[in-house]
Amino acid sequence: MTISAFVKRLAGVLGTSALVVSANAHAEEISFWVRAADQAFVEPMVKAWNDKHPTKVALTVIPSDDFVTKFGTAVAGGGAPDVVAIDLIFVPAFAQAGQLSDLSAEVKTLPYAKALSPSHMRLGAYNGKQYSVPFSAESSILLYNKQLFKRAGLNPDAPPKTMAEIQAAAKKITALGGGVKGFYFSGACGGCNVFTLTPYVWASGGDVLSADGKKETLDNPALRNTLTMYRQMWTDGMIPGGAKTDNGSNFINPFFTGKIGMMGSGAFSIGLLKKEHPEIEFGVAPLPGAKGGSASFAGGDSIAIPATSKNKKAAWEFITWCLSSDVQIDQFAKGGSIPVRADFADNTYARQDPRVGVVSAAMQSGRTPYSPYFNQLFNDPNGPWLAMIQEAVFGKGVDPAIKDAQGRFQQILGH
């Protein structure tokens, strides 16, 4: 069952009265739900708001794996919060189900509307209306160990600019021996590989879904070449054996050992490595295509007002504050995150570390697949995306893996 169908079914069981919309002029308190993955940067943000505003924000942190189900149940039962921050990939499903408020008129009043992250805005739009705006941003990049580059005779200030150069660098780094490997990825994590594998495909001129998200487009040279690169690196021993069964719980940990040359990762890596592993000299670079160019997955959260919110005016005031420099620069950028506004990309904190500029640029040109069925297609550990990667890299080969995935994608998409 799709997320939108799940929410609609609950609404039918509980009655349409649960979906009545009303709006107060103001409220003494508004409720705000976020997933656990956002807790570290949202808690100080909410405290900053509560210290300076009469309308208080009551924050609830939901376990990330339970968020979609809990929010869908709450919306259908009339118990949803006034404001919600949702992983941007799930916004299309909730918008399609009619569970988010139309913010089109409010967005038009924002003088910086055109500077908001394009991927967030695209996924927040449904049938010509805008149901969410960007909240937090995360881009995917190539993370590499400069010390290993030096030891392997590679220029640490000239990271790979093509997929072939990635393979060549991985080979030289693996040749160092002593347990050192050239490349790492979480081979049993579908969502991780949407984030870090699809950019190679996009940068090479291919895609995995049509622009409207209604058809699969897996049978293309760009995806085939990307999967072939991974398979060859695995077959040639450039990737640790543990990658095959890593469901994402070990996503970046191997890099912390100092024995991984390169891996696809996110902007979060910069702050994490600087704080917890200052001994590792690292660089970040765009994820390249077969013949150059680059691409990134534009991730993060969008922020929206559930259709059942009774405090929409106060909720929107809080959302606009979240988009202000008080949050996007003074809190998010200061903490190493990427602002969701292009006009904030060049800020004091970004200028202090050139690596932040790399991830910011990646975010502004980033892409995100649009589909109400994103979870079933890509995130589901039993879904077709992960099955394709496992079979292509570790199993019977690239061509049969793509063929099998096409059929399963089409079933889910309703073709």
Coordinates of C-alpha atoms in Angstrom, one line a residue:
M1 CA 0.0 0.0 0.0
T2 CA 1.3 3.5 -0.8
I3 CA 1.8 6.1 1.9
S4 CA -1.0 8.2 0.4
A5 CA -3.4 5.2 0.2
F6 CA -2.5 4.3 3.8
V7 CA -3.4 7.8 5.0
K8 CA -6.6 8.0 2.9
R9 CA -7.8 4.6 4.3
L10 CA -7.3 5.8 7.9
A11 CA -9.2 9.0 7.1
G12 CA -12.1 6.9 5.8
V13 CA -12.2 4.8 8.9
L14 CA -12.0 7.7 11.3
G15 CA -14.4 9.9 9.4
T16 CA -14.1 13.1 7.5
S17 CA -14.7 15.2 10.6
A18 CA -11.1 14.5 11.5
L19 CA -10.0 16.5 8.4
V20 CA -11.8 19.7 9.1
V21 CA -9.5 22.7 8.7
S22 CA -9.6 25.8 10.9
A23 CA -7.2 28.6 11.6
N24 CA -6.7 30.8 14.7
A25 CA -5.4 34.3 14.5
H26 CA -2.8 33.3 17.1
A27 CA -1.9 30.6 19.6
E28 CA 0.0 30.5 22.8
E29 CA 1.7 27.2 21.7
I30 CA 2.2 25.4 18.5
S31 CA 3.3 21.8 18.1
F32 CA 6.2 20.7 15.9
W33 CA 7.2 17.2 14.9
V34 CA 10.5 16.2 13.5
R35 CA 12.3 12.9 12.9
A36 CA 15.0 11.7 15.2
A37 CA 17.7 12.3 12.5
D38 CA 17.1 16.0 12.9
Q39 CA 17.1 16.2 16.7
A40 CA 20.6 17.5 17.2
F41 CA 20.1 20.7 15.2
V42 CA 16.4 21.2 15.7
E43 CA 16.4 21.3 19.6
P44 CA 18.7 24.3 19.8
M45 CA 16.7 26.0 17.1
V46 CA 13.4 25.6 18.9
K47 CA 15.1 26.8 22.1
A48 CA 16.2 30.0 20.3
W49 CA 12.6 30.6 19.1
N50 CA 11.1 30.0 22.5
D51 CA 13.6 32.4 24.2
K52 CA 12.5 35.3 22.0
H53 CA 8.8 34.7 21.0
P54 CA 5.6 34.7 23.0
T55 CA 4.1 31.9 21.0
K56 CA 6.0 28.8 22.2
V57 CA 6.9 25.7 20.1
A58 CA 6.4 22.3 21.6
L59 CA 8.8 19.9 19.9
T60 CA 8.2 16.2 19.5
V61 CA 10.9 14.0 18.2
I62 CA 9.7 10.8 16.4
P63 CA 11.9 7.8 15.7
S64 CA 13.0 8.1 12.1
D65 CA 11.8 4.6 11.1
D66 CA 8.4 5.3 12.6
F67 CA 7.8 8.8 11.3
V68 CA 5.8 8.1 8.2
T69 CA 3.4 5.8 10.0
K70 CA 2.9 7.9 13.1
F71 CA 2.4 11.1 11.1
G72 CA 0.0 9.4 8.7
T73 CA -2.0 8.0 11.6
A74 CA -2.1 11.3 13.4
V75 CA -3.3 13.3 10.3
A76 CA -6.1 10.8 9.7
G77 CA -7.1 10.9 13.3
G78 CA -7.1 14.7 13.8
G79 CA -4.1 14.5 16.1
A80 CA -1.4 15.9 13.8
P81 CA 0.9 18.7 14.9
D82 CA 0.7 22.3 13.7
V83 CA 4.0 22.1 11.9
V84 CA 5.9 19.1 10.6
A85 CA 9.4 18.6 9.1
I86 CA 9.3 15.7 6.6
D87 CA 12.0 14.0 4.6
L88 CA 11.4 15.8 1.3
I89 CA 11.1 12.5 -0.5
F90 CA 7.8 11.7 1.3
V91 CA 6.1 15.1 0.6
P92 CA 4.6 14.0 -2.7
A93 CA 2.7 11.1 -1.0
F94 CA 1.2 13.3 1.7
A95 CA 0.4 16.1 -0.7
Q96 CA -1.4 13.6 -3.0
A97 CA -3.4 12.3 0.0
G98 CA -4.6 15.8 0.8
Q99 CA -3.0 15.8 4.2
L100 CA -1.0 19.0 3.9
S101 CA -2.2 22.6 3.8
D102 CA -1.9 24.6 0.5
L103 CA 0.8 27.2 1.1
S104 CA 0.8 28.7 -2.4
A105 CA -0.5 32.1 -1.4
E106 CA 1.9 32.4 1.5
V107 CA 4.9 31.3 -0.6
K108 CA 4.1 34.0 -3.1
T109 CA 4.7 36.6 -0.4
L110 CA 8.2 35.5 0.2
P111 CA 10.7 38.0 -1.4
Y112 CA 13.3 35.1 -1.6
A113 CA 10.9 32.5 -3.0
K114 CA 13.1 32.0 -6.1
A115 CA 16.2 31.4 -4.0
L116 CA 14.6 28.4 -2.2
S117 CA 16.1 25.0 -3.0
P118 CA 14.7 23.9 -6.3
S119 CA 14.4 20.2 -5.4
H120 CA 12.5 20.9 -2.2
M121 CA 10.1 23.2 -4.0
R122 CA 9.6 20.7 -6.8
L123 CA 8.8 17.8 -4.5
G124 CA 6.5 20.1 -2.4
A125 CA 4.3 21.0 -5.4
Y126 CA 1.3 18.9 -6.5
N127 CA -1.4 19.8 -9.1
G128 CA 0.0 23.3 -9.4
K129 CA -0.1 24.1 -5.6
Q130 CA 2.7 24.3 -3.1
Y131 CA 2.4 22.2 0.0
S132 CA 5.8 22.7 1.6
V133 CA 8.9 24.8 1.6
P134 CA 12.5 23.8 2.3
F135 CA 13.7 23.3 5.9
S136 CA 17.1 21.6 5.9
A137 CA 19.4 20.5 3.2
E138 CA 21.8 17.7 2.5
S139 CA 23.9 17.1 -0.6
S140 CA 25.9 14.1 -1.7
I141 CA 29.6 14.4 -2.5
L142 CA 32.7 12.3 -3.0
L143 CA 34.5 12.1 0.3
Y144 CA 38.2 11.1 0.1
N145 CA 41.2 10.6 2.3
K146 CA 44.0 13.0 1.4
Q147 CA 46.6 11.0 3.3
L148 CA 45.9 7.8 1.4
F149 CA 46.0 9.8 -1.9
K150 CA 49.5 11.0 -1.0
R151 CA 50.7 7.6 -0.1
A152 CA 49.3 6.2 -3.3
G153 CA 51.1 8.8 -5.4
L154 CA 47.9 10.7 -6.2
N155 CA 47.5 14.5 -6.0
P156 CA 45.4 15.1 -2.8
D157 CA 44.3 18.4 -4.3
A158 CA 43.1 16.9 -7.6
P159 CA 40.3 14.5 -6.8
P160 CA 38.8 12.3 -9.6
K161 CA 36.8 14.2 -12.2
T162 CA 35.5 11.1 -14.1
M163 CA 34.2 7.7 -13.1
A164 CA 37.3 6.1 -14.8
E165 CA 39.5 8.3 -12.5
I166 CA 37.7 7.0 -9.5
Q167 CA 38.4 3.4 -10.5
A168 CA 42.0 4.2 -11.2
A169 CA 42.5 6.0 -7.9
A170 CA 40.8 3.1 -6.0
K171 CA 43.1 0.6 -7.6
K172 CA 46.2 2.6 -6.6
I173 CA 45.0 3.1 -3.0
T174 CA 44.0 -0.6 -2.6
A175 CA 47.5 -1.5 -3.8
L176 CA 48.9 0.0 -0.6
G177 CA 47.8 -3.1 1.2
G178 CA 47.5 -3.5 5.0
G179 CA 43.7 -3.6 4.9
V180 CA 43.5 -0.3 2.9
K181 CA 40.7 -0.3 0.3
G182 CA 40.0 2.2 -2.4
F183 CA 36.3 2.6 -2.2
Y184 CA 33.3 1.9 0.2
F185 CA 29.5 2.0 0.0
S186 CA 26.7 0.5 2.0
G187 CA 25.7 -2.3 -0.4
A188 CA 22.5 -3.4 1.5
C189 CA 21.0 0.1 1.9
G190 CA 18.6 1.2 -0.8
G191 CA 18.2 4.8 0.4
C192 CA 22.0 5.2 0.9
N193 CA 22.5 4.4 -2.8
V194 CA 19.9 6.7 -4.1
F195 CA 21.8 9.4 -2.3
T196 CA 25.3 8.3 -3.5
L197 CA 24.9 6.2 -6.6
T198 CA 22.3 8.0 -8.7
P199 CA 24.4 11.2 -9.0
Y200 CA 26.9 9.2 -11.2
V201 CA 24.0 8.3 -13.4
W202 CA 22.7 11.8 -13.6
A203 CA 26.1 13.2 -14.3
S204 CA 26.5 10.8 -17.1
G205 CA 23.2 11.8 -18.8
G206 CA 20.9 9.1 -17.5
D207 CA 18.1 8.8 -15.0
V208 CA 16.1 6.2 -13.1
L209 CA 12.6 7.8 -13.4
S210 CA 10.9 10.0 -15.9
A211 CA 10.5 13.7 -14.9
D212 CA 6.9 13.2 -13.8
G213 CA 7.9 10.1 -11.8
K214 CA 5.4 7.9 -13.6
K215 CA 7.8 5.6 -15.6
E216 CA 11.0 3.9 -14.9
T217 CA 14.0 4.7 -17.1
L218 CA 16.5 2.2 -15.8
D219 CA 17.5 0.8 -19.2
N220 CA 20.2 3.4 -20.1
P221 CA 24.0 3.4 -20.6
A222 CA 24.6 5.7 -17.7
L223 CA 23.1 3.4 -15.1
R224 CA 24.6 0.4 -16.7
N225 CA 28.1 2.0 -16.6
T226 CA 27.7 3.0 -13.0
L227 CA 26.7 -0.4 -11.9
T228 CA 29.5 -1.9 -13.9
M229 CA 32.0 0.4 -12.2
Y230 CA 30.8 -0.8 -8.8
R231 CA 30.9 -4.4 -9.9
Q232 CA 34.4 -4.2 -11.2
M233 CA 35.7 -2.5 -8.0
W234 CA 34.0 -5.2 -6.0
T235 CA 35.4 -8.0 -8.1
D236 CA 38.9 -6.6 -8.1
G237 CA 38.9 -6.3 -4.3
M238 CA 38.8 -2.6 -4.0
I239 CA 35.8 -2.6 -1.7
P240 CA 35.8 -4.2 1.8
G241 CA 33.8 -7.4 2.1
G242 CA 31.5 -5.9 4.8
A243 CA 30.0 -3.5 2.2
K244 CA 27.8 -6.3 0.8
T245 CA 25.7 -6.6 4.0
D246 CA 25.9 -3.0 5.3
N247 CA 22.3 -1.8 5.6
G248 CA 23.5 1.7 6.3
S249 CA 24.2 1.3 10.0
N250 CA 27.9 1.4 9.1
F251 CA 27.5 4.0 6.4
I252 CA 30.5 6.2 7.2
N253 CA 32.3 4.3 10.0
P254 CA 34.8 2.5 7.7
F255 CA 36.1 5.9 6.6
F256 CA 36.8 6.8 10.2
T257 CA 39.4 4.0 10.3
G258 CA 41.6 5.9 7.9
K259 CA 41.7 2.8 5.6
I260 CA 39.1 3.9 3.0
G261 CA 40.2 6.0 0.1
M262 CA 36.9 7.2 -1.2
M263 CA 33.2 7.0 -0.7
G264 CA 30.0 8.8 -1.6
S265 CA 28.8 10.7 1.5
G266 CA 26.9 13.8 2.5
A267 CA 27.6 17.3 3.6
F268 CA 27.2 16.2 7.2
S269 CA 30.6 14.4 6.9
I270 CA 32.5 17.7 7.1
G271 CA 31.3 18.7 10.6
L272 CA 31.5 15.1 11.8
L273 CA 35.0 14.5 10.7
K274 CA 36.3 17.8 12.0
K275 CA 34.8 17.2 15.4
E276 CA 35.3 13.5 16.0
H277 CA 38.3 12.6 13.7
P278 CA 40.6 15.6 13.4
E279 CA 43.4 13.2 12.7
I280 CA 42.0 12.4 9.2
E281 CA 43.0 14.8 6.5
F282 CA 40.1 14.7 4.1
G283 CA 38.7 16.4 1.0
V284 CA 35.3 16.6 -0.7
A285 CA 34.5 16.8 -4.4
P286 CA 31.5 16.6 -6.7
L287 CA 30.4 13.1 -7.7
P288 CA 31.5 12.9 -11.4
G289 CA 30.0 11.4 -14.5
A290 CA 31.6 9.1 -17.1
K291 CA 33.0 11.9 -19.1
G292 CA 33.2 14.6 -16.5
G293 CA 30.5 16.9 -15.2
S294 CA 28.9 16.2 -11.8
A295 CA 25.6 15.8 -10.0
S296 CA 24.3 15.5 -6.5
F297 CA 21.2 14.1 -4.7
A298 CA 19.4 17.1 -3.1
G299 CA 18.2 15.7 0.2
G300 CA 17.1 17.1 3.6
D301 CA 13.7 18.0 5.0
S302 CA 10.8 20.1 3.9
I303 CA 8.5 21.9 6.4
A304 CA 4.7 22.0 6.1
I305 CA 1.5 22.7 7.9
P306 CA -0.8 19.6 8.2
A307 CA -4.3 20.1 6.9
T308 CA -5.8 19.6 10.4
S309 CA -3.7 22.4 12.0
K310 CA -5.8 24.9 14.0
N311 CA -3.0 27.4 14.3
K312 CA -2.0 28.1 10.8
K313 CA -1.1 31.7 11.1
A314 CA 1.3 31.1 14.0
A315 CA 2.6 28.0 12.2
W316 CA 3.5 30.1 9.1
E317 CA 5.2 32.7 11.2
F318 CA 7.4 30.0 12.7
I319 CA 8.2 28.6 9.2
T320 CA 9.2 31.9 7.8
W321 CA 11.5 32.3 10.8
C322 CA 13.0 28.9 10.0
L323 CA 13.9 30.3 6.6
S324 CA 15.5 33.4 8.0
S325 CA 19.2 34.1 8.5
D326 CA 18.6 33.6 12.2
V327 CA 18.2 29.9 11.5
Q328 CA 19.7 29.2 8.1
I329 CA 23.0 31.0 8.8
D330 CA 23.4 31.6 12.5
Q331 CA 22.4 28.1 13.4
F332 CA 22.5 25.7 10.4
A333 CA 25.5 27.2 8.5
K334 CA 27.4 27.8 11.8
G335 CA 26.9 24.1 12.7
G336 CA 28.2 22.9 9.3
S337 CA 24.8 22.4 7.5
I338 CA 23.8 23.9 4.2
P339 CA 21.3 26.8 4.0
V340 CA 18.2 26.0 1.9
R341 CA 18.4 29.5 0.3
A342 CA 20.8 30.2 -2.6
D343 CA 21.2 33.8 -1.4
F344 CA 22.6 32.5 1.9
A345 CA 25.1 30.0 0.2
D346 CA 28.0 32.6 0.4
N347 CA 28.2 33.1 4.2
T348 CA 30.8 33.7 6.8
Y349 CA 31.0 30.0 7.8
A350 CA 31.2 28.7 4.3
R351 CA 34.1 31.1 3.6
Q352 CA 36.0 29.7 6.5
D353 CA 36.1 26.2 5.0
P354 CA 36.3 25.8 1.2
R355 CA 34.8 22.2 1.6
V356 CA 31.5 23.8 2.7
G357 CA 31.4 25.7 -0.6
V358 CA 31.7 22.4 -2.5
V359 CA 28.7 20.9 -0.7
S360 CA 26.7 24.1 -1.0
A361 CA 27.2 24.2 -4.8
A362 CA 26.3 20.6 -5.0
M363 CA 23.0 21.3 -3.2
Q364 CA 22.0 24.1 -5.4
S365 CA 22.3 22.0 -8.6
G366 CA 21.1 18.8 -6.9
R367 CA 18.3 16.6 -8.0
T368 CA 15.7 14.3 -6.3
P369 CA 13.5 11.7 -7.9
Y370 CA 9.8 12.6 -7.7
S371 CA 7.4 9.8 -6.9
P372 CA 4.6 9.1 -4.4
Y373 CA 6.0 5.6 -4.5
F374 CA 9.6 6.6 -3.5
N375 CA 9.5 4.4 -0.4
Q376 CA 8.4 1.2 -2.1
L377 CA 10.8 1.8 -5.0
F378 CA 14.0 2.9 -3.3
N379 CA 14.0 2.8 0.5
D380 CA 12.3 -0.6 1.0
P381 CA 14.9 -3.2 1.9
N382 CA 12.9 -5.7 -0.1
G383 CA 12.3 -3.2 -3.0
P384 CA 13.5 -3.4 -6.6
W385 CA 16.2 -0.7 -6.3
L386 CA 18.2 -2.5 -3.7
A387 CA 17.6 -5.9 -5.3
M388 CA 19.0 -4.5 -8.6
I389 CA 22.2 -3.1 -6.9
Q390 CA 22.8 -6.3 -5.0
E391 CA 22.3 -8.5 -8.1
A392 CA 24.3 -6.2 -10.3
V393 CA 27.3 -5.7 -8.0
F394 CA 27.5 -8.9 -6.0
G395 CA 25.3 -11.4 -8.0
K396 CA 24.5 -12.5 -11.5
G397 CA 25.4 -9.3 -13.3
V398 CA 24.3 -5.8 -14.4
D399 CA 22.1 -6.6 -17.4
P400 CA 19.9 -9.3 -15.7
A401 CA 19.6 -7.1 -12.6
I402 CA 18.4 -4.1 -14.6
K403 CA 15.9 -6.2 -16.5
D404 CA 14.4 -7.7 -13.3
A405 CA 14.2 -4.2 -11.7
Q406 CA 12.4 -2.8 -14.7
G407 CA 9.5 -5.3 -14.2
R408 CA 9.2 -4.6 -10.5
F409 CA 9.4 -0.8 -10.9
Q410 CA 6.6 -1.0 -13.5
Q411 CA 4.4 -3.1 -11.1
I412 CA 4.8 -0.6 -8.4
L413 CA 4.2 2.4 -10.7
G414 CA 1.1 0.8 -12.0
H415 CA 2.2 0.0 -15.5

